[in-house]
PDB file of C-alpha atoms in Angstrom:
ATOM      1  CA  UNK A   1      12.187   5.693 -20.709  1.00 95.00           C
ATOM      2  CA  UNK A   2       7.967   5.581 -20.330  1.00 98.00           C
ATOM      3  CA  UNK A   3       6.946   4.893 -16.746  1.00 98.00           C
ATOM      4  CA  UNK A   4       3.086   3.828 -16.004  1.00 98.00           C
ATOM      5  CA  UNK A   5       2.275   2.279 -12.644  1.00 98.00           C
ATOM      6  CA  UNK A   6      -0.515  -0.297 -11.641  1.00 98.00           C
ATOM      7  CA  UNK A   7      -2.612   0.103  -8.242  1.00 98.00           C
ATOM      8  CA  UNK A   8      -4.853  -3.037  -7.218  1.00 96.00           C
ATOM      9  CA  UNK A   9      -7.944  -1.546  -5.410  1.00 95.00           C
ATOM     10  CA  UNK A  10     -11.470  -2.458  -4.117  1.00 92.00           C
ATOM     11  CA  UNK A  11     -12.810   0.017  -2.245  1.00 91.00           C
ATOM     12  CA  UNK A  12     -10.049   2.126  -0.600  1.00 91.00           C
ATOM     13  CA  UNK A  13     -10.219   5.435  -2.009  1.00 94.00           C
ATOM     14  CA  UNK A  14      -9.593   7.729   0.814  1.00 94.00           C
ATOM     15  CA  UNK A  15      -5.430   7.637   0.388  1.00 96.00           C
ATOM     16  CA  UNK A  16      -5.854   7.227  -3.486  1.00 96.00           C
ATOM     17  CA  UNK A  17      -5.629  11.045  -4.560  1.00 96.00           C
ATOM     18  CA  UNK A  18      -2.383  11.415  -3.310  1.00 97.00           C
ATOM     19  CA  UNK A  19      -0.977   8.210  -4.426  1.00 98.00           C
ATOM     20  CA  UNK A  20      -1.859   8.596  -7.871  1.00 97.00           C
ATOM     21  CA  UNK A  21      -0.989  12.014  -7.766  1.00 97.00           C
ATOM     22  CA  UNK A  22       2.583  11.397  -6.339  1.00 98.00           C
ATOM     23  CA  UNK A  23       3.013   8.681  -9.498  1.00 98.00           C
ATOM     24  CA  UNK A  24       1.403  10.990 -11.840  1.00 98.00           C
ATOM     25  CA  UNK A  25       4.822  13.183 -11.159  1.00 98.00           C
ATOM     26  CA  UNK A  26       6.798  10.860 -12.853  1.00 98.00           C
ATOM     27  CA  UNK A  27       4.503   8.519 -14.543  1.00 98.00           C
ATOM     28  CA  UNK A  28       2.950   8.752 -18.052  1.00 97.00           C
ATOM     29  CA  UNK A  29      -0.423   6.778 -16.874  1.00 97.00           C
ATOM     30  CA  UNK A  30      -1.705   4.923 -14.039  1.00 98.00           C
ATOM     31  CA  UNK A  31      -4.255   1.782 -14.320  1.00 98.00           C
ATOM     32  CA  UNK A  32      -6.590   0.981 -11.641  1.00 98.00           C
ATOM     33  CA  UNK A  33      -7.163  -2.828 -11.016  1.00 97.00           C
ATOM     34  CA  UNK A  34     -10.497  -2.460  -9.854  1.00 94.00           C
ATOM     35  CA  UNK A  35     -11.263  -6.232  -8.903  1.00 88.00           C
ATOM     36  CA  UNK A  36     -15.371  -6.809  -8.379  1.00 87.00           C
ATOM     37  CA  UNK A  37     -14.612  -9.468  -5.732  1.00 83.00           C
ATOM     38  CA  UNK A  38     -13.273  -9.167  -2.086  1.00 81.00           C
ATOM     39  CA  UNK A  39      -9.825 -12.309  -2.275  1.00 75.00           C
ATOM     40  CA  UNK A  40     -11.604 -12.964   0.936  1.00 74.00           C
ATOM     41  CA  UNK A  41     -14.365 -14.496  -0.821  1.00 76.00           C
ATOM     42  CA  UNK A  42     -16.725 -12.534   0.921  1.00 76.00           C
ATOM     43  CA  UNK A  43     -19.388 -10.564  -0.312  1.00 80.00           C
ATOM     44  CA  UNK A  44     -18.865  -6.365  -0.883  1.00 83.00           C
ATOM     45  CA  UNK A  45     -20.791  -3.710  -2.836  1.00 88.00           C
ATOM     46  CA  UNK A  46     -18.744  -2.229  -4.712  1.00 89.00           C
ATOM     47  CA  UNK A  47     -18.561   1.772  -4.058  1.00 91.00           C
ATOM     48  CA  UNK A  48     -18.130   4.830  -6.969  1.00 92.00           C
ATOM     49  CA  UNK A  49     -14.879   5.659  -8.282  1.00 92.00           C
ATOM     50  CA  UNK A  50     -14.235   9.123  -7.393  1.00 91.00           C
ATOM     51  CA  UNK A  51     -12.959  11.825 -10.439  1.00 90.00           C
ATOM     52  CA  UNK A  52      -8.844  10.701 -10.267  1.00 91.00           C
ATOM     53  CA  UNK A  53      -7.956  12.497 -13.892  1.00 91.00           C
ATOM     54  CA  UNK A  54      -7.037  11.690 -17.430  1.00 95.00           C
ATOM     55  CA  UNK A  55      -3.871   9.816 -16.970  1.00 97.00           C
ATOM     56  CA  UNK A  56      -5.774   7.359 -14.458  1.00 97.00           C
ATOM     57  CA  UNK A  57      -7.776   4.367 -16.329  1.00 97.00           C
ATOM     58  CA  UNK A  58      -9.824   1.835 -14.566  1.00 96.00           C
ATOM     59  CA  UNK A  59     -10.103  -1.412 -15.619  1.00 96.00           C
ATOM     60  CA  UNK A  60     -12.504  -3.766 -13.851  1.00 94.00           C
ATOM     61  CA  UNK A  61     -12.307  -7.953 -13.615  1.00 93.00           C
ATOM     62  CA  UNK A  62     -13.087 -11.155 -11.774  1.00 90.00           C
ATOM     63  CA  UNK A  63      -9.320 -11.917 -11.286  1.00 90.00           C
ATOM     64  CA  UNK A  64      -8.695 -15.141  -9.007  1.00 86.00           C
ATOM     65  CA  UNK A  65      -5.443 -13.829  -7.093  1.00 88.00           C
ATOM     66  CA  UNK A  66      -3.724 -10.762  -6.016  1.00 90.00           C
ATOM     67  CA  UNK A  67      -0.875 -12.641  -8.231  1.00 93.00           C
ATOM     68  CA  UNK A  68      -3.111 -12.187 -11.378  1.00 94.00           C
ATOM     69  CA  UNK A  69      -4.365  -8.793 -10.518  1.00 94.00           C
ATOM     70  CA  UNK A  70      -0.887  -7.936 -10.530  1.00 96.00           C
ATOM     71  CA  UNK A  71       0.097  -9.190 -13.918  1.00 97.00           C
ATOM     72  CA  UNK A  72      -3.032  -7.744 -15.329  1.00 97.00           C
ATOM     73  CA  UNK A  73      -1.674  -4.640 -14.907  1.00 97.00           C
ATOM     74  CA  UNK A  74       1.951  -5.366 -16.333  1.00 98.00           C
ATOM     75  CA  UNK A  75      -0.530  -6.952 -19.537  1.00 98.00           C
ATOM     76  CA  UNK A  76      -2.040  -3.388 -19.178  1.00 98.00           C
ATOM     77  CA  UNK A  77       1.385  -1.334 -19.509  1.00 98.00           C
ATOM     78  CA  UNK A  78       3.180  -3.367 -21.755  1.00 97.00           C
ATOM     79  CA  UNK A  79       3.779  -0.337 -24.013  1.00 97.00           C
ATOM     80  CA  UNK A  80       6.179   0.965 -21.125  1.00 98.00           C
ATOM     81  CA  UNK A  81       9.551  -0.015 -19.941  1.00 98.00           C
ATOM     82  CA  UNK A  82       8.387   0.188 -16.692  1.00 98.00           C
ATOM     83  CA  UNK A  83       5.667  -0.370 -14.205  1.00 98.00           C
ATOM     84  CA  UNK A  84       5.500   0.746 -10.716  1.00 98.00           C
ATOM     85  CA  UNK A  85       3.336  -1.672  -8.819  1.00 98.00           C
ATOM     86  CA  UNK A  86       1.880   0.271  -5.702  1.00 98.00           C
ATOM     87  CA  UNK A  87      -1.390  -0.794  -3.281  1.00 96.00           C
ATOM     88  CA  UNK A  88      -3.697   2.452  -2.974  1.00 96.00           C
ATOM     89  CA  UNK A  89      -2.556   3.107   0.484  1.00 96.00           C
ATOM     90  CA  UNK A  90       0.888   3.077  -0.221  1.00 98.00           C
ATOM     91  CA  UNK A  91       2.775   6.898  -0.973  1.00 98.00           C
ATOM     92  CA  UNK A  92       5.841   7.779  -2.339  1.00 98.00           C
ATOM     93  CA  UNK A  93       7.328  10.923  -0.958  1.00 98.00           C
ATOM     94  CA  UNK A  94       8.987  13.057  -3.270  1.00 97.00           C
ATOM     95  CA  UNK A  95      12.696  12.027  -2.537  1.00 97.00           C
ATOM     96  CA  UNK A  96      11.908   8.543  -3.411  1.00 98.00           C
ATOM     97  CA  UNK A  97      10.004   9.197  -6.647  1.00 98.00           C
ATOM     98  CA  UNK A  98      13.722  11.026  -7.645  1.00 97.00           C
ATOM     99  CA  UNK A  99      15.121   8.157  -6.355  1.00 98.00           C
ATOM    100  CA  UNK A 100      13.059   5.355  -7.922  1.00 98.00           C
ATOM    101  CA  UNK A 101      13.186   7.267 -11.295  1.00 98.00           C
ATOM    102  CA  UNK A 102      17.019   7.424 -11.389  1.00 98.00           C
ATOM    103  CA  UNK A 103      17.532   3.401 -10.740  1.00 98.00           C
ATOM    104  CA  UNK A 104      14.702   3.021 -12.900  1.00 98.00           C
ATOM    105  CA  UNK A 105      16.767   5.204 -15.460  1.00 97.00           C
ATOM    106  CA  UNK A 106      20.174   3.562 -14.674  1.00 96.00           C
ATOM    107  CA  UNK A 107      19.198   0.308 -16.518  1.00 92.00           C
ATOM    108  CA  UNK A 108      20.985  -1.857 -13.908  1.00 96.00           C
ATOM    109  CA  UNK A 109      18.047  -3.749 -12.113  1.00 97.00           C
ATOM    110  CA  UNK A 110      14.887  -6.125 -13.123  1.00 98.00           C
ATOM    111  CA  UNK A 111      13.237  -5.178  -9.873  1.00 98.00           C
ATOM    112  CA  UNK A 112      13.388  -2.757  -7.703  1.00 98.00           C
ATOM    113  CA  UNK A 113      12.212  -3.150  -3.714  1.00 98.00           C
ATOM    114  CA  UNK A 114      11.297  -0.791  -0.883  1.00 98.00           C
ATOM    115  CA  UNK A 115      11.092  -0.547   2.518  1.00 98.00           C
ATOM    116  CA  UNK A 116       8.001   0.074   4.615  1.00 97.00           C
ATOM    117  CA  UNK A 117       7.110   2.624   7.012  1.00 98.00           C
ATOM    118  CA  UNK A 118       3.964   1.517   8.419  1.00 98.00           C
ATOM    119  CA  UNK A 119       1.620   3.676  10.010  1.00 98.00           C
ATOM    120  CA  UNK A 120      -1.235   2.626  12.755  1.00 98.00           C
ATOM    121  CA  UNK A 121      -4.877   4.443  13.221  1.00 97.00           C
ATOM    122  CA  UNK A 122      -2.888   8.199  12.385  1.00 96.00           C
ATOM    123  CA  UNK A 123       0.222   9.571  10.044  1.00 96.00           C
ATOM    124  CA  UNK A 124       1.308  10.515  13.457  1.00 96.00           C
ATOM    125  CA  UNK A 125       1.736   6.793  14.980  1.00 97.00           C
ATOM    126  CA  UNK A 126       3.957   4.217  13.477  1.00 98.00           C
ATOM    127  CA  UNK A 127       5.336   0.619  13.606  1.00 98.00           C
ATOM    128  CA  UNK A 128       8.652   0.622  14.895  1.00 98.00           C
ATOM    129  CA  UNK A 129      10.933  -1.074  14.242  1.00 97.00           C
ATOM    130  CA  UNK A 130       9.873  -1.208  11.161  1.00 97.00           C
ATOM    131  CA  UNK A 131       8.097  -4.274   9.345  1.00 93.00           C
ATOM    132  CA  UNK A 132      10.945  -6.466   7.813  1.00 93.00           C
ATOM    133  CA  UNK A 133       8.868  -7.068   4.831  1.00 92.00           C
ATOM    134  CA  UNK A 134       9.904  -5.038   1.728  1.00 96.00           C
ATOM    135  CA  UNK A 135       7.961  -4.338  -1.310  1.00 97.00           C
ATOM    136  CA  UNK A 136       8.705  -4.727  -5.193  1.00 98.00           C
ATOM    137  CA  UNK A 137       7.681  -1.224  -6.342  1.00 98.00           C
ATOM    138  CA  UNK A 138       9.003  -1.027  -9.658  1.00 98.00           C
ATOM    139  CA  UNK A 139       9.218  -3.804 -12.327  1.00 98.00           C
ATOM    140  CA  UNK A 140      11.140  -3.785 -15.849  1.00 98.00           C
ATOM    141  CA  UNK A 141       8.983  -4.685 -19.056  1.00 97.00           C
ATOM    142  CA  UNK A 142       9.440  -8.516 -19.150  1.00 97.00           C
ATOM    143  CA  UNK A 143       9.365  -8.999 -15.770  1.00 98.00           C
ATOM    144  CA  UNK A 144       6.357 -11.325 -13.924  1.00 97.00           C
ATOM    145  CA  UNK A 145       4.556 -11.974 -10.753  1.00 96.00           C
ATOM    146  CA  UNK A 146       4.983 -15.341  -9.900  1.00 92.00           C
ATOM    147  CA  UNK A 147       3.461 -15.517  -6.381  1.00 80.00           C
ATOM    148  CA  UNK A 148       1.642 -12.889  -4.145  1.00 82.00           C
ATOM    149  CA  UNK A 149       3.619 -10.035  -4.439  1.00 89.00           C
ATOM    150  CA  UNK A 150       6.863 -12.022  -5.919  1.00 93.00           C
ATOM    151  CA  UNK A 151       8.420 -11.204  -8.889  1.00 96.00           C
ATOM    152  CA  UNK A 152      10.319 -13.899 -11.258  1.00 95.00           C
ATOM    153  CA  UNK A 153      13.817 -11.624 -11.157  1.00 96.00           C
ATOM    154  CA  UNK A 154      15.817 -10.801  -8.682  1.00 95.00           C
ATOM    155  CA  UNK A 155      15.158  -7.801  -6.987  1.00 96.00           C
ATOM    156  CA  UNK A 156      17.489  -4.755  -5.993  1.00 98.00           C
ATOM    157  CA  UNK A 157      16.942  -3.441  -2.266  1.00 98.00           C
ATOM    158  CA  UNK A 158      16.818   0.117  -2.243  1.00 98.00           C
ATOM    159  CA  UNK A 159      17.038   3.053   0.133  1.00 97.00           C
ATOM    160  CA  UNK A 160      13.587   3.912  -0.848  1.00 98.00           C
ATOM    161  CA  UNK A 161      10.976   4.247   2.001  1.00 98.00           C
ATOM    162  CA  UNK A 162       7.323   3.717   1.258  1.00 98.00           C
ATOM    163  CA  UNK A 163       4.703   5.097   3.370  1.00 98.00           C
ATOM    164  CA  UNK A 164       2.375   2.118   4.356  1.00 97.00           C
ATOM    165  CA  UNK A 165      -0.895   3.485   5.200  1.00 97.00           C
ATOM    166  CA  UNK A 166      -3.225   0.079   5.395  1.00 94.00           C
ATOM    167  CA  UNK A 167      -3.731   0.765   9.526  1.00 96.00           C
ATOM    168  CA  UNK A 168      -5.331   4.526   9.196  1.00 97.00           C
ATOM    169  CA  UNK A 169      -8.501   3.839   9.101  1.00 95.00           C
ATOM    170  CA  UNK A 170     -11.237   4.320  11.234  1.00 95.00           C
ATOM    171  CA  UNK A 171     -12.725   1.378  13.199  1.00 95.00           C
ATOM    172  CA  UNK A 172     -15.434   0.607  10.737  1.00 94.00           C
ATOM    173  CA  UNK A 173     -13.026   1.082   7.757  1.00 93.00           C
ATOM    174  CA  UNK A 174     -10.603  -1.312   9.553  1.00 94.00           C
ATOM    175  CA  UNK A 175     -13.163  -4.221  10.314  1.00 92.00           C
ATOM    176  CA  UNK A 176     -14.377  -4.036   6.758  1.00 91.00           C
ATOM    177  CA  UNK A 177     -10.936  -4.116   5.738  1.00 89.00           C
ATOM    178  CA  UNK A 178     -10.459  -7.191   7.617  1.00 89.00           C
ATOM    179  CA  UNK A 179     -13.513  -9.180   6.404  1.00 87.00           C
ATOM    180  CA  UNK A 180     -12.282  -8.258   2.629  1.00 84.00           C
ATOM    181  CA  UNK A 181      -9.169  -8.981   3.221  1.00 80.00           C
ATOM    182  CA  UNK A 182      -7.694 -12.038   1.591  1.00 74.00           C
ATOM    183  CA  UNK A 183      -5.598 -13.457   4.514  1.00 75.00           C
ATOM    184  CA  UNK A 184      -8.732 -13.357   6.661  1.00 72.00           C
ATOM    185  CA  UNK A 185      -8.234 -16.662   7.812  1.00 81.00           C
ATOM    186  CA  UNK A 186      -4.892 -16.396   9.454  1.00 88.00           C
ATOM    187  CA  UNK A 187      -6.172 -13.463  11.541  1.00 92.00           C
ATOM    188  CA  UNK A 188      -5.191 -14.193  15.133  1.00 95.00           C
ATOM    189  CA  UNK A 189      -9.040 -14.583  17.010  1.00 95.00           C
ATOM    190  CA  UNK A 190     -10.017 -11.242  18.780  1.00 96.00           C
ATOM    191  CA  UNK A 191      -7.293  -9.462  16.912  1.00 97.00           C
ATOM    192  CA  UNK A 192     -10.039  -6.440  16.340  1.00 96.00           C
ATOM    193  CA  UNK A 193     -11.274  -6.384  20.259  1.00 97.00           C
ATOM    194  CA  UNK A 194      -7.744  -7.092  22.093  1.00 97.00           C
ATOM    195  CA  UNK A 195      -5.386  -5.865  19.952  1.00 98.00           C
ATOM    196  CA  UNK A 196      -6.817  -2.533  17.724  1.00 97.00           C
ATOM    197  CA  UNK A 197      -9.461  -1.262  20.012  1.00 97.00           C
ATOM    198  CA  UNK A 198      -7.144  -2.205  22.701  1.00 98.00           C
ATOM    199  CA  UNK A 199      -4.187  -0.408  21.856  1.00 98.00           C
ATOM    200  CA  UNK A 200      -6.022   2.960  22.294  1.00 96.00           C
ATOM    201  CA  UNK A 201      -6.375   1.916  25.884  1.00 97.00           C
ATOM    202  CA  UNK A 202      -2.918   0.233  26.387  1.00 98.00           C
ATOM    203  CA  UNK A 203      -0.200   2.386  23.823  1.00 97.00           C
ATOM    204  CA  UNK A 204       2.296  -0.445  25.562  1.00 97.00           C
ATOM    205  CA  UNK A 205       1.090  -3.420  23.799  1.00 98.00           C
ATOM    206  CA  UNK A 206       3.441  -5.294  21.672  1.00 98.00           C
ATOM    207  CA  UNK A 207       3.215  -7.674  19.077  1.00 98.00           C
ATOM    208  CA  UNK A 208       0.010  -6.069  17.276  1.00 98.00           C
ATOM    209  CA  UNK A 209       0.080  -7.550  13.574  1.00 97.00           C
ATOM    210  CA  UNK A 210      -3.277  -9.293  12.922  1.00 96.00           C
ATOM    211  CA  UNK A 211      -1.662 -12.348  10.724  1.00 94.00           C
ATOM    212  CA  UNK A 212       2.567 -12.201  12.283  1.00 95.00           C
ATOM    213  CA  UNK A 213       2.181 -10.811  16.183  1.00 97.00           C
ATOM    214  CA  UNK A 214       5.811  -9.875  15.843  1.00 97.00           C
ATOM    215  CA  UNK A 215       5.601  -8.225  12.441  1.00 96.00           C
ATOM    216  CA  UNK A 216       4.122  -4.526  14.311  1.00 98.00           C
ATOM    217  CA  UNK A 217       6.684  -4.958  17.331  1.00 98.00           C
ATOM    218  CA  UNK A 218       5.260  -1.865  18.480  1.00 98.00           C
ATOM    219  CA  UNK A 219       3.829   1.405  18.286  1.00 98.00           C
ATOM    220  CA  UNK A 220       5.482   4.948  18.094  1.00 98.00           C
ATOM    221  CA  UNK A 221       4.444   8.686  18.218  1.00 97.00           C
ATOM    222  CA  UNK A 222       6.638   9.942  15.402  1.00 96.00           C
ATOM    223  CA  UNK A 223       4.747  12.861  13.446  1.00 94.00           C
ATOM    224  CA  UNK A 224       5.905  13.123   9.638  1.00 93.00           C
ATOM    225  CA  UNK A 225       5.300  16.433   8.029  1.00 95.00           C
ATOM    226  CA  UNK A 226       6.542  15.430   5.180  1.00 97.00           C
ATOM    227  CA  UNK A 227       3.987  13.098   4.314  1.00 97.00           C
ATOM    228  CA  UNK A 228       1.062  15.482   5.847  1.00 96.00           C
ATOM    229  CA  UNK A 229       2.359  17.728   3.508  1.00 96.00           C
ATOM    230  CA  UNK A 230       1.915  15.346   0.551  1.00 97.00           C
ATOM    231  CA  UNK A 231      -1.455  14.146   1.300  1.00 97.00           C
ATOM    232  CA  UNK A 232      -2.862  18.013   2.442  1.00 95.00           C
ATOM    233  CA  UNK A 233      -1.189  19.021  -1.387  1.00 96.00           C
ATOM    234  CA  UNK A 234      -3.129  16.384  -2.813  1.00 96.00           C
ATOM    235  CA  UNK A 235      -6.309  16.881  -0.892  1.00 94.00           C
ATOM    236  CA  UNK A 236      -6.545  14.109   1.296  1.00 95.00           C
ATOM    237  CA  UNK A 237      -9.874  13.713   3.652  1.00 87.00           C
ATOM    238  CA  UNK A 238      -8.009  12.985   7.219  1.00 87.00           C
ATOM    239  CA  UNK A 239     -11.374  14.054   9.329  1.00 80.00           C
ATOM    240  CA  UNK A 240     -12.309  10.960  11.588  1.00 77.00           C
ATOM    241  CA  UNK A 241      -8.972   9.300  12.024  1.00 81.00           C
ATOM    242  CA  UNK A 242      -8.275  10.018  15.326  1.00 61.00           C
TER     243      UNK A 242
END
């Protein structure tokens, strides 16, 4: 069984070393979709690529959709049976990679879907409960993405947790991430001012998700070593996150 995995990405490199390095455990290769326009439309400078290794290839494109950036990278590793479709803040601790490798191995699935642990400003904080949304993070040779982040085949739920790591950023990392963003129109007005630079006033607010209010329910100190662990092994820069 070959394994490669596909990771959309702009400009977010800060989480990448230890996602790619987490794949790279089980993986034979890893493409970068390195896409040279915000889906927000809006204009961005595009930033260097920092050293990521031998087994990590960039490929850069105007692609139209996060649906076609997607199947650009299935096009990419058609030579394997499998591709594990990540975002470049999303980790795999090393339970899960066992665990995604043996129902990857078992044959018995098309598609394979996580759940989300999603963290907000720190690794320490994080959305509980958490988001109902679940993620397709492995996809048999064949297989397409027919929408956003929806596969054609049916998809098996697993037990698998990913780490979701979109909401530790700074406060200039997060407002750029919002103006790139490619649901920037559905952001709730003032989201930034009432609800982000709020909550560090107000830990009690509910209902923080910038698109879905009642998507982040609310917030919870709940410190994971496990996944400090992962990103301090893979050399992760966590100075200015608060």
């Amino acid at each position: 069984m070959k394994l490669g995995a596909a990771i959309p990405v702009l400009n977010e490199w800060r989480f990448l070393p230890a996602v790619t390095g987490q794949l790279l455990k089980v993986v034979d290769r890893v493409v970068l979709l390195r896409g040279t326009r915000a889906q927000s439309g809006a204009p961005t400078t595009l930033t260097p690529v920092p050293p990521l290794g031998p087994r990590v290839e960039v490929i850069e494109a105007e692609w139209q959709s996060e649906q076609d950036t997607r199947n650009a990278g299935l096009d990419a590793l058609d030579d394997c049976d499998w591709a594990l479709c990540l975002d470049s803040d999303e980790i795999l601790l090393d339970d899960d990679l066992r665990e995604l490798t043996a129902l990857c191995g078992s044959g018995e699935h098309a598609v394979i879907r996580a759940r989300l642990l999603t963290y907000w400003k720190t690794i320490e904080h994080r959305v509980e409960p958490p988001e109902r949304l679940t993620a397709p993070i492995a996809i048999r040779k064949g297989v397409r993405f027919s929408g956003t982040r929806h596969p054609d085949a049916e998809a098996h739920l697993s037990d698998i947790w990913l780490r979701h790591l979109s909401y530790v950023r700074t406060d200039a990392e997060l407002r750029e991430k919002l103006r790139l963003f490619g649901h920037a129109h559905q952001i709730v007005p003032d989201w930034y001012e009432k609800v982000w630079l709020g909550w560090d006033a107000d830990h009690d607010l509910r209902d923080l998700h910038p698109t879905l209010p009642p998507a982040y329910g609310r917030i919870v100190h709940e410190p994971d070593a496990e996944l400090r662990r992962v990103l301090t092994e893979h050399g992760v820069d966590l100075e200015g996150l608060a």
